[in-house]
XYZ file of C-alpha atoms in Angstrom:
133
model
C -92.465 68.467 17.064
C -90.769 66.938 14.023
C -90.910 70.270 12.181
C -89.073 71.957 15.037
C -86.353 69.312 14.990
C -85.797 69.812 11.264
C -85.488 73.562 11.702
C -83.153 73.120 14.685
C -80.910 70.681 12.799
C -80.642 72.977 9.783
C -79.868 75.952 12.030
C -77.154 74.004 13.848
C -75.533 72.842 10.600
C -75.482 76.339 9.104
C -74.250 77.832 12.386
C -71.326 75.409 12.539
C -70.455 76.052 8.882
C -70.556 79.824 9.473
C -68.279 79.569 12.506
C -65.767 77.456 10.567
C -65.600 79.985 7.725
C -65.328 82.811 10.237
C -62.490 81.008 12.019
C -60.443 80.698 8.827
C -61.157 84.301 7.796
C -60.057 85.642 11.185
C -56.935 83.493 11.031
C -55.920 85.110 7.755
C -56.607 88.562 9.204
C -54.459 87.820 12.252
C -51.604 86.581 10.083
C -51.746 89.764 7.988
C -51.700 91.905 11.163
C -48.690 90.035 12.519
C -46.826 90.511 9.251
C -47.433 94.272 9.458
C -45.977 94.559 12.987
C -42.596 96.241 13.308
C -39.707 93.831 13.770
C -38.747 95.371 17.132
C -42.017 94.128 18.646
C -41.315 90.626 17.414
C -37.829 90.459 18.941
C -37.711 87.151 20.817
C -35.377 88.466 23.507
C -37.968 90.986 24.688
C -40.875 88.537 24.706
C -41.282 86.531 27.906
C -43.560 83.541 27.720
C -45.269 82.371 30.897
C -44.673 78.788 32.013
C -41.885 78.330 29.474
C -39.787 76.284 31.894
C -42.515 73.783 32.727
C -44.468 71.640 30.313
C -48.100 72.653 29.985
C -49.152 68.999 29.791
C -48.201 68.577 33.427
C -50.426 71.447 34.531
C -53.365 70.316 32.419
C -53.095 66.855 33.965
C -52.885 68.474 37.393
C -55.989 70.571 36.690
C -57.975 67.605 35.394
C -56.866 65.403 38.287
C -57.839 68.004 40.873
C -61.136 68.660 39.087
C -62.102 64.986 39.030
C -60.943 64.506 42.604
C -63.109 67.459 43.650
C -66.101 66.094 41.729
C -65.668 62.683 43.347
C -65.389 64.181 46.808
C -68.423 66.342 46.033
C -70.436 63.239 45.123
C -69.398 61.513 48.319
C -70.245 64.607 50.370
C -73.599 64.876 48.587
C -74.390 61.240 49.359
C -73.508 61.757 53.028
C -75.695 64.857 53.198
C -78.623 63.065 51.522
C -78.218 59.982 53.731
C -78.281 62.053 56.910
C -80.928 64.642 55.996
C -83.368 62.848 53.645
C -84.181 59.367 55.012
C -87.400 59.320 52.954
C -85.310 59.183 49.760
C -84.135 55.640 50.487
C -87.478 54.295 51.715
C -90.157 55.569 49.305
C -90.658 57.726 46.226
C -91.504 61.365 46.839
C -91.178 64.007 44.120
C -90.275 66.770 46.568
C -87.515 64.664 48.098
C -86.112 63.818 44.642
C -85.869 67.506 43.768
C -84.067 68.228 47.033
C -81.660 65.342 46.490
C -80.898 66.509 42.949
C -80.150 69.970 44.265
C -77.857 68.604 46.980
C -75.928 66.419 44.537
C -75.568 69.190 41.961
C -74.381 71.747 44.490
C -71.928 69.300 46.053
C -70.412 68.384 42.681
C -70.035 72.018 41.635
C -68.528 73.046 44.961
C -66.153 70.073 44.931
C -65.068 70.751 41.343
C -64.510 74.432 42.108
C -62.435 73.617 45.163
C -60.408 71.137 43.077
C -59.644 73.794 40.457
C -58.664 76.296 43.148
C -56.285 73.733 44.653
C -54.797 73.065 41.199
C -54.300 76.801 40.695
C -52.559 77.179 44.051
C -50.266 74.221 43.361
C -49.457 75.595 39.896
C -48.733 79.019 41.375
C -46.432 77.516 43.996
C -44.546 75.485 41.365
C -44.156 78.558 39.136
C -42.682 80.555 42.045
C -40.337 77.686 42.829
C -39.173 77.506 39.184
C -38.560 81.267 39.017
C -36.179 81.162 41.993
C-alpha cells in the first residue's frame, strides 16, 4: 500500500506542475492572439458586457447564500424523512438501514442545493431584467 501512495503522490505533484506550465503557456498564446485581432473588433463601444451595471460580488453572495440555504433545508428534509420512515435507525444498528439513511441524506442535500441554485438564478434573472428597463 505504501508503494501505491508514493506513486500517487509523485503523479499528483507532476500533474499539478504540468498544469501550471500549461496555464502560463496558454496565457501567452491568448495574449498573442488578442494582439493580432483587428482594432475594429476591440472597439469598446461595440462590446457589451453582461451584468456590467451590477456588481458580481452581490450575485456570488446570492448564489452561495441560496446554495447553503438549500443544503440546510435538504438536511432538515432528509432528517424528517429518516425519522418518519426508518425508526430502526434511532433504536439499533443495522447496516441496511444505515445505507438507506445515507442515500436519503445525500439525495436531500443534492436536491436542496440544486433548488437553491435555481432560485438564485431566477432572482438574478429578475434583477437583470429590472436593471435593463
